[in-house]
Amino acid sequence: MTTHKVGRNDPCPCGSGKKYKHCCEQTGAAPRQAAAANFSVPHSLQAAMAQHQAGNLPQAEALYKQVLQVSPNQPDALHLLGLISKQKGDLATASQLMRKALTVNPNYVEAYVNLGATLQAQEKLDEAAECYRKALALRPNYAEVHSNLGVVLKAQENLHESAQSFIRALELNPNSVETFANLDALLKEMAAPDEALIYYRKVLEISPTNIAAQQGAYLSLSRTVPEWHVPMMNEQNRNQAYFDALKSIIKPDSTVFEIGTGSGLLAMMAAKLGAKQVTTCETVPLIAETASQIIADNKFEKTIQVINKKSTEIEVGKELPAQADILVSEIFSSELLGEHVLPSLEDAKRRLLKPKGKVIPAFGGIMVALFTGDDIRRNLIVEDSFGFNLQGFNKIVSSKHMIARNDLNIELLSDGVAAFGFDFDGEDYFPAQSKSLRIPVKTAGRCYGLVQWMKLDMNGDAKVMFENHPSQTSKVSNWQQCAYLFDAPIDVKAGQVVVVNAAHNRAVPWFWLDKVEK
């Protein structure tokens, strides 16, 4: 290694940036001068970094310390010695050295990054985020740092900011598996699937062939817009019943308030039938936005107002100009009571509907009957298969089933019985109920349980009805029948009475077998 004597006008080898004569010469730092005469900081630093990259930490550490003996403020040596301290688990020393490096060089991007990682390991999240932001201010297109910041923001529960950081990282480095994995895990934690969908779609704009993002978008969209929306819009009998009910009530000066916009179909029916003003509310932003566009495409935007809020958040005099003449809703589940239908209708009738306003549907009933049939049995319970007794598996299968298929032969062993009825038009409150149902057996057979469906009187005079009775098969349907299985099948005879305990808690109905009377 070539040696040289430090001249008085040369830069001081201590790294201060001053000339030697204005620095260590004045303080009498003879050891530094002597060391500088026989030591090359750049060469030693390069050797230290080579050892560091090779994983020889003790040798690298010794060389960094030698550099700092000659040049105590050398920022690379401070930073990298701090990195070794971090690798050894001495986070406090690592932070101290990296901070000193940044004091010497405030524009040292890598030092900010590694100090951020060190502080993150110490769970000092605010300081870590600040370091990453300073690094990005100096180097905005640093993909890895955007990803690191996303991890910190997630830990701070700033989910949207975290997602935005991960998206930016993927824009800069679309092939980062780690970044997408972190984003995917974050989006699966998001309570609102429509918000997660926005970010999955952004990923797909960056990388259209990302299968995991395609699956994430599918699952988010399925939760945001359940698949039953499409058959519901195409179910002619249901649509006709709503149209006929609206037609029988709407007058030229009628105002309509709808709970649950969906596609905007019922709102447009009301507008087409001559309603003066239709206000409809929808809680899911994506559905509300889409409905608004559909309404505009059909040129009803002047008559129909879509509000992206729950009905319970709508206020008369603000979103709703005045109490409405007609309240219409299609938020019923297959069990009738899901989707918070009772609290929503009670609130709307009390605040948003005129005292003598009309409600569509006017009445809703939960109907049940005893059932049997080989087709339905094979879809709900297992007995023997391939010569083996598999009945034990029924113990871990839910006793309640939505019957999604309409081609199954459901044989009724009794007439339909009205389990519960709700006078939406006439009553203002619907308490929870429990009762005992006595169901006469009409046809002998092996009974597996109860099948339940809904019956709606659309305008209150029994002239416009809708009922998805099990005997009525339909190629397109969204309101399904529901099966409540007994603990075990029972054999019944004509003339017997099956006693069933029935209850609802305002949100869900349920049924249990009590006994069979001979």
PDB file of C-alpha atoms in Angstrom, residues 152-316:
ATOM      1  CA  VAL A 152     -44.809  -0.224   9.451  1.00  0.00           C
ATOM      2  CA  LEU A 153     -48.075   1.490   8.545  1.00  0.00           C
ATOM      3  CA  LYS A 154     -49.904  -1.825   8.762  1.00  0.00           C
ATOM      4  CA  ALA A 155     -48.471  -2.370  12.249  1.00  0.00           C
ATOM      5  CA  GLN A 156     -49.775   1.113  13.127  1.00  0.00           C
ATOM      6  CA  GLU A 157     -53.200   0.025  11.762  1.00  0.00           C
ATOM      7  CA  ASN A 158     -53.095   2.690   9.042  1.00  0.00           C
ATOM      8  CA  LEU A 159     -54.450   0.150   6.583  1.00  0.00           C
ATOM      9  CA  HIS A 160     -55.234   2.392   3.623  1.00  0.00           C
ATOM     10  CA  GLU A 161     -51.889   4.212   3.790  1.00  0.00           C
ATOM     11  CA  SER A 162     -50.190   0.839   4.112  1.00  0.00           C
ATOM     12  CA  ALA A 163     -51.990  -0.489   1.021  1.00  0.00           C
ATOM     13  CA  GLN A 164     -51.037   2.622  -0.937  1.00  0.00           C
ATOM     14  CA  SER A 165     -47.367   2.125  -0.003  1.00  0.00           C
ATOM     15  CA  PHE A 166     -47.465  -1.509  -1.136  1.00  0.00           C
ATOM     16  CA  ILE A 167     -49.160  -0.518  -4.407  1.00  0.00           C
ATOM     17  CA  ARG A 168     -46.448   2.089  -5.068  1.00  0.00           C
ATOM     18  CA  ALA A 169     -43.780  -0.520  -4.348  1.00  0.00           C
ATOM     19  CA  LEU A 170     -45.415  -2.884  -6.844  1.00  0.00           C
ATOM     20  CA  GLU A 171     -45.609  -0.138  -9.462  1.00  0.00           C
ATOM     21  CA  LEU A 172     -41.845   0.210  -9.133  1.00  0.00           C
ATOM     22  CA  ASN A 173     -41.160  -3.521  -8.824  1.00  0.00           C
ATOM     23  CA  PRO A 174     -44.094  -5.622 -10.085  1.00  0.00           C
ATOM     24  CA  ASN A 175     -42.200  -8.877  -9.482  1.00  0.00           C
ATOM     25  CA  SER A 176     -41.758  -8.449  -5.738  1.00  0.00           C
ATOM     26  CA  VAL A 177     -43.357 -11.570  -4.269  1.00  0.00           C
ATOM     27  CA  GLU A 178     -42.776 -10.333  -0.715  1.00  0.00           C
ATOM     28  CA  THR A 179     -44.505  -7.006  -1.328  1.00  0.00           C
ATOM     29  CA  PHE A 180     -47.582  -8.631  -2.861  1.00  0.00           C
ATOM     30  CA  ALA A 181     -47.730 -11.204  -0.046  1.00  0.00           C
ATOM     31  CA  ASN A 182     -47.747  -8.375   2.511  1.00  0.00           C
ATOM     32  CA  LEU A 183     -50.435  -6.498   0.573  1.00  0.00           C
ATOM     33  CA  ASP A 184     -52.536  -9.645   0.137  1.00  0.00           C
ATOM     34  CA  ALA A 185     -52.400 -10.360   3.883  1.00  0.00           C
ATOM     35  CA  LEU A 186     -53.375  -6.755   4.602  1.00  0.00           C
ATOM     36  CA  LEU A 187     -56.346  -6.779   2.219  1.00  0.00           C
ATOM     37  CA  LYS A 188     -57.661  -9.997   3.742  1.00  0.00           C
ATOM     38  CA  GLU A 189     -57.771  -8.205   7.093  1.00  0.00           C
ATOM     39  CA  MET A 190     -59.843  -5.332   5.715  1.00  0.00           C
ATOM     40  CA  ALA A 191     -63.383  -5.398   7.075  1.00  0.00           C
ATOM     41  CA  ALA A 192     -64.813  -3.778   3.943  1.00  0.00           C
ATOM     42  CA  PRO A 193     -64.342  -6.062   0.923  1.00  0.00           C
ATOM     43  CA  ASP A 194     -65.223  -3.267  -1.509  1.00  0.00           C
ATOM     44  CA  GLU A 195     -62.193  -1.325  -0.254  1.00  0.00           C
ATOM     45  CA  ALA A 196     -59.940  -4.372  -0.650  1.00  0.00           C
ATOM     46  CA  LEU A 197     -61.319  -4.809  -4.177  1.00  0.00           C
ATOM     47  CA  ILE A 198     -60.017  -1.364  -5.158  1.00  0.00           C
ATOM     48  CA  TYR A 199     -56.444  -2.359  -4.302  1.00  0.00           C
ATOM     49  CA  TYR A 200     -56.667  -5.803  -5.895  1.00  0.00           C
ATOM     50  CA  ARG A 201     -57.786  -4.116  -9.100  1.00  0.00           C
ATOM     51  CA  LYS A 202     -54.823  -1.748  -8.893  1.00  0.00           C
ATOM     52  CA  VAL A 203     -52.510  -4.747  -8.589  1.00  0.00           C
ATOM     53  CA  LEU A 204     -54.132  -6.254 -11.676  1.00  0.00           C
ATOM     54  CA  GLU A 205     -53.543  -3.038 -13.593  1.00  0.00           C
ATOM     55  CA  ILE A 206     -49.861  -3.438 -12.754  1.00  0.00           C
ATOM     56  CA  SER A 207     -49.732  -7.224 -13.240  1.00  0.00           C
ATOM     57  CA  PRO A 208     -52.801  -8.596 -15.065  1.00  0.00           C
ATOM     58  CA  THR A 209     -51.620 -12.223 -14.831  1.00  0.00           C
ATOM     59  CA  ASN A 210     -51.231 -12.245 -11.036  1.00  0.00           C
ATOM     60  CA  ILE A 211     -53.459 -15.214 -10.185  1.00  0.00           C
ATOM     61  CA  ALA A 212     -53.469 -14.517  -6.438  1.00  0.00           C
ATOM     62  CA  ALA A 213     -54.697 -10.968  -7.120  1.00  0.00           C
ATOM     63  CA  GLN A 214     -57.357 -12.342  -9.476  1.00  0.00           C
ATOM     64  CA  GLN A 215     -58.529 -14.670  -6.702  1.00  0.00           C
ATOM     65  CA  GLY A 216     -58.442 -11.879  -4.117  1.00  0.00           C
ATOM     66  CA  ALA A 217     -60.497  -9.643  -6.396  1.00  0.00           C
ATOM     67  CA  TYR A 218     -62.968 -12.471  -6.988  1.00  0.00           C
ATOM     68  CA  LEU A 219     -63.422 -13.146  -3.269  1.00  0.00           C
ATOM     69  CA  SER A 220     -63.744  -9.434  -2.470  1.00  0.00           C
ATOM     70  CA  LEU A 221     -66.244  -8.917  -5.280  1.00  0.00           C
ATOM     71  CA  SER A 222     -68.222 -11.985  -4.184  1.00  0.00           C
ATOM     72  CA  ARG A 223     -68.503 -10.511  -0.690  1.00  0.00           C
ATOM     73  CA  THR A 224     -69.282  -7.008  -1.995  1.00  0.00           C
ATOM     74  CA  VAL A 225     -71.791  -8.068  -4.642  1.00  0.00           C
ATOM     75  CA  PRO A 226     -73.073 -11.567  -3.745  1.00  0.00           C
ATOM     76  CA  GLU A 227     -73.890 -13.728  -6.725  1.00  0.00           C
ATOM     77  CA  TRP A 228     -77.616 -13.806  -5.912  1.00  0.00           C
ATOM     78  CA  HIS A 229     -77.966 -10.251  -7.269  1.00  0.00           C
ATOM     79  CA  VAL A 230     -78.040 -11.439 -10.889  1.00  0.00           C
ATOM     80  CA  PRO A 231     -80.753 -14.115 -10.559  1.00  0.00           C
ATOM     81  CA  MET A 232     -82.750 -11.695  -8.399  1.00  0.00           C
ATOM     82  CA  MET A 233     -82.747  -9.116 -11.201  1.00  0.00           C
ATOM     83  CA  ASN A 234     -83.776 -11.796 -13.693  1.00  0.00           C
ATOM     84  CA  GLU A 235     -86.552 -13.387 -11.613  1.00  0.00           C
ATOM     85  CA  GLN A 236     -89.651 -12.448 -13.562  1.00  0.00           C
ATOM     86  CA  ASN A 237     -92.305 -13.453 -10.980  1.00  0.00           C
ATOM     87  CA  ARG A 238     -90.678 -11.395  -8.237  1.00  0.00           C
ATOM     88  CA  ASN A 239     -90.180  -8.392 -10.529  1.00  0.00           C
ATOM     89  CA  GLN A 240     -93.764  -8.576 -11.767  1.00  0.00           C
ATOM     90  CA  ALA A 241     -95.115  -8.689  -8.215  1.00  0.00           C
ATOM     91  CA  TYR A 242     -93.192  -5.530  -7.257  1.00  0.00           C
ATOM     92  CA  PHE A 243     -94.201  -3.777 -10.477  1.00  0.00           C
ATOM     93  CA  ASP A 244     -97.897  -4.620 -10.006  1.00  0.00           C
ATOM     94  CA  ALA A 245     -97.826  -3.489  -6.380  1.00  0.00           C
ATOM     95  CA  LEU A 246     -96.178  -0.171  -7.276  1.00  0.00           C
ATOM     96  CA  LYS A 247     -98.616   0.320 -10.147  1.00  0.00           C
ATOM     97  CA  SER A 248    -101.602  -0.138  -7.825  1.00  0.00           C
ATOM     98  CA  ILE A 249    -100.393   2.544  -5.397  1.00  0.00           C
ATOM     99  CA  ILE A 250     -98.323   5.181  -7.244  1.00  0.00           C
ATOM    100  CA  LYS A 251    -100.019   8.441  -8.206  1.00  0.00           C
ATOM    101  CA  PRO A 252     -98.568  11.392 -10.167  1.00  0.00           C
ATOM    102  CA  ASP A 253     -97.652  13.275  -6.974  1.00  0.00           C
ATOM    103  CA  SER A 254     -96.279  10.209  -5.109  1.00  0.00           C
ATOM    104  CA  THR A 255     -92.858  10.254  -3.506  1.00  0.00           C
ATOM    105  CA  VAL A 256     -91.100   6.943  -2.945  1.00  0.00           C
ATOM    106  CA  PHE A 257     -88.337   5.945  -0.539  1.00  0.00           C
ATOM    107  CA  GLU A 258     -86.554   2.647  -1.215  1.00  0.00           C
ATOM    108  CA  ILE A 259     -84.272   0.698   1.138  1.00  0.00           C
ATOM    109  CA  GLY A 260     -81.623  -1.216  -0.818  1.00  0.00           C
ATOM    110  CA  THR A 261     -80.982   0.209  -4.294  1.00  0.00           C
ATOM    111  CA  GLY A 262     -79.279  -2.823  -5.807  1.00  0.00           C
ATOM    112  CA  SER A 263     -79.260  -2.322  -9.569  1.00  0.00           C
ATOM    113  CA  GLY A 264     -81.837   0.487  -9.329  1.00  0.00           C
ATOM    114  CA  LEU A 265     -84.558  -1.725 -10.835  1.00  0.00           C
ATOM    115  CA  LEU A 266     -87.375  -0.991  -8.364  1.00  0.00           C
ATOM    116  CA  ALA A 267     -86.526   2.715  -8.261  1.00  0.00           C
ATOM    117  CA  MET A 268     -86.769   2.866 -12.059  1.00  0.00           C
ATOM    118  CA  MET A 269     -90.066   0.946 -11.948  1.00  0.00           C
ATOM    119  CA  ALA A 270     -91.454   3.614  -9.614  1.00  0.00           C
ATOM    120  CA  ALA A 271     -90.164   6.421 -11.824  1.00  0.00           C
ATOM    121  CA  LYS A 272     -91.548   4.789 -14.963  1.00  0.00           C
ATOM    122  CA  LEU A 273     -94.963   4.429 -13.271  1.00  0.00           C
ATOM    123  CA  GLY A 274     -95.068   8.183 -12.704  1.00  0.00           C
ATOM    124  CA  ALA A 275     -93.696   8.831  -9.205  1.00  0.00           C
ATOM    125  CA  LYS A 276     -92.748  12.478  -8.744  1.00  0.00           C
ATOM    126  CA  GLN A 277     -89.579  11.744  -6.802  1.00  0.00           C
ATOM    127  CA  VAL A 278     -87.760   8.518  -5.855  1.00  0.00           C
ATOM    128  CA  THR A 279     -85.055   8.444  -3.197  1.00  0.00           C
ATOM    129  CA  THR A 280     -83.174   5.196  -2.779  1.00  0.00           C
ATOM    130  CA  CYS A 281     -80.318   4.282  -0.439  1.00  0.00           C
ATOM    131  CA  GLU A 282     -77.538   1.715  -0.764  1.00  0.00           C
ATOM    132  CA  THR A 283     -74.805   0.981   1.776  1.00  0.00           C
ATOM    133  CA  VAL A 284     -72.211  -0.557  -0.573  1.00  0.00           C
ATOM    134  CA  PRO A 285     -70.327   2.229  -2.423  1.00  0.00           C
ATOM    135  CA  LEU A 286     -69.576   0.118  -5.504  1.00  0.00           C
ATOM    136  CA  ILE A 287     -73.233  -0.912  -5.887  1.00  0.00           C
ATOM    137  CA  ALA A 288     -74.465   2.647  -5.273  1.00  0.00           C
ATOM    138  CA  GLU A 289     -72.069   4.030  -7.873  1.00  0.00           C
ATOM    139  CA  THR A 290     -73.052   1.377 -10.400  1.00  0.00           C
ATOM    140  CA  ALA A 291     -76.776   1.908  -9.788  1.00  0.00           C
ATOM    141  CA  SER A 292     -76.370   5.657 -10.313  1.00  0.00           C
ATOM    142  CA  GLN A 293     -74.769   4.991 -13.681  1.00  0.00           C
ATOM    143  CA  ILE A 294     -77.494   2.505 -14.662  1.00  0.00           C
ATOM    144  CA  ILE A 295     -80.181   5.029 -13.697  1.00  0.00           C
ATOM    145  CA  ALA A 296     -78.440   7.704 -15.766  1.00  0.00           C
ATOM    146  CA  ASP A 297     -78.108   5.295 -18.712  1.00  0.00           C
ATOM    147  CA  ASN A 298     -81.882   4.799 -18.535  1.00  0.00           C
ATOM    148  CA  LYS A 299     -82.435   8.588 -18.285  1.00  0.00           C
ATOM    149  CA  PHE A 300     -84.106   8.618 -14.853  1.00  0.00           C
ATOM    150  CA  GLU A 301     -81.394  10.608 -13.043  1.00  0.00           C
ATOM    151  CA  LYS A 302     -83.668  13.670 -12.691  1.00  0.00           C
ATOM    152  CA  THR A 303     -86.326  11.655 -10.861  1.00  0.00           C
ATOM    153  CA  ILE A 304     -84.186   9.220  -8.866  1.00  0.00           C
ATOM    154  CA  GLN A 305     -81.610  10.123  -6.228  1.00  0.00           C
ATOM    155  CA  VAL A 306     -79.208   7.408  -5.013  1.00  0.00           C
ATOM    156  CA  ILE A 307     -77.734   7.932  -1.541  1.00  0.00           C
ATOM    157  CA  ASN A 308     -74.763   5.872  -0.377  1.00  0.00           C
ATOM    158  CA  LYS A 309     -75.916   5.474   3.232  1.00  0.00           C
ATOM    159  CA  LYS A 310     -77.844   3.140   5.497  1.00  0.00           C
ATOM    160  CA  SER A 311     -81.532   3.977   5.714  1.00  0.00           C
ATOM    161  CA  THR A 312     -81.060   4.579   9.450  1.00  0.00           C
ATOM    162  CA  GLU A 313     -78.627   7.403   8.594  1.00  0.00           C
ATOM    163  CA  ILE A 314     -81.012   9.197   6.219  1.00  0.00           C
ATOM    164  CA  GLU A 315     -82.526  12.382   7.620  1.00  0.00           C
ATOM    165  CA  VAL A 316     -85.691  14.158   6.514  1.00  0.00           C
TER     166      VAL A 316
END
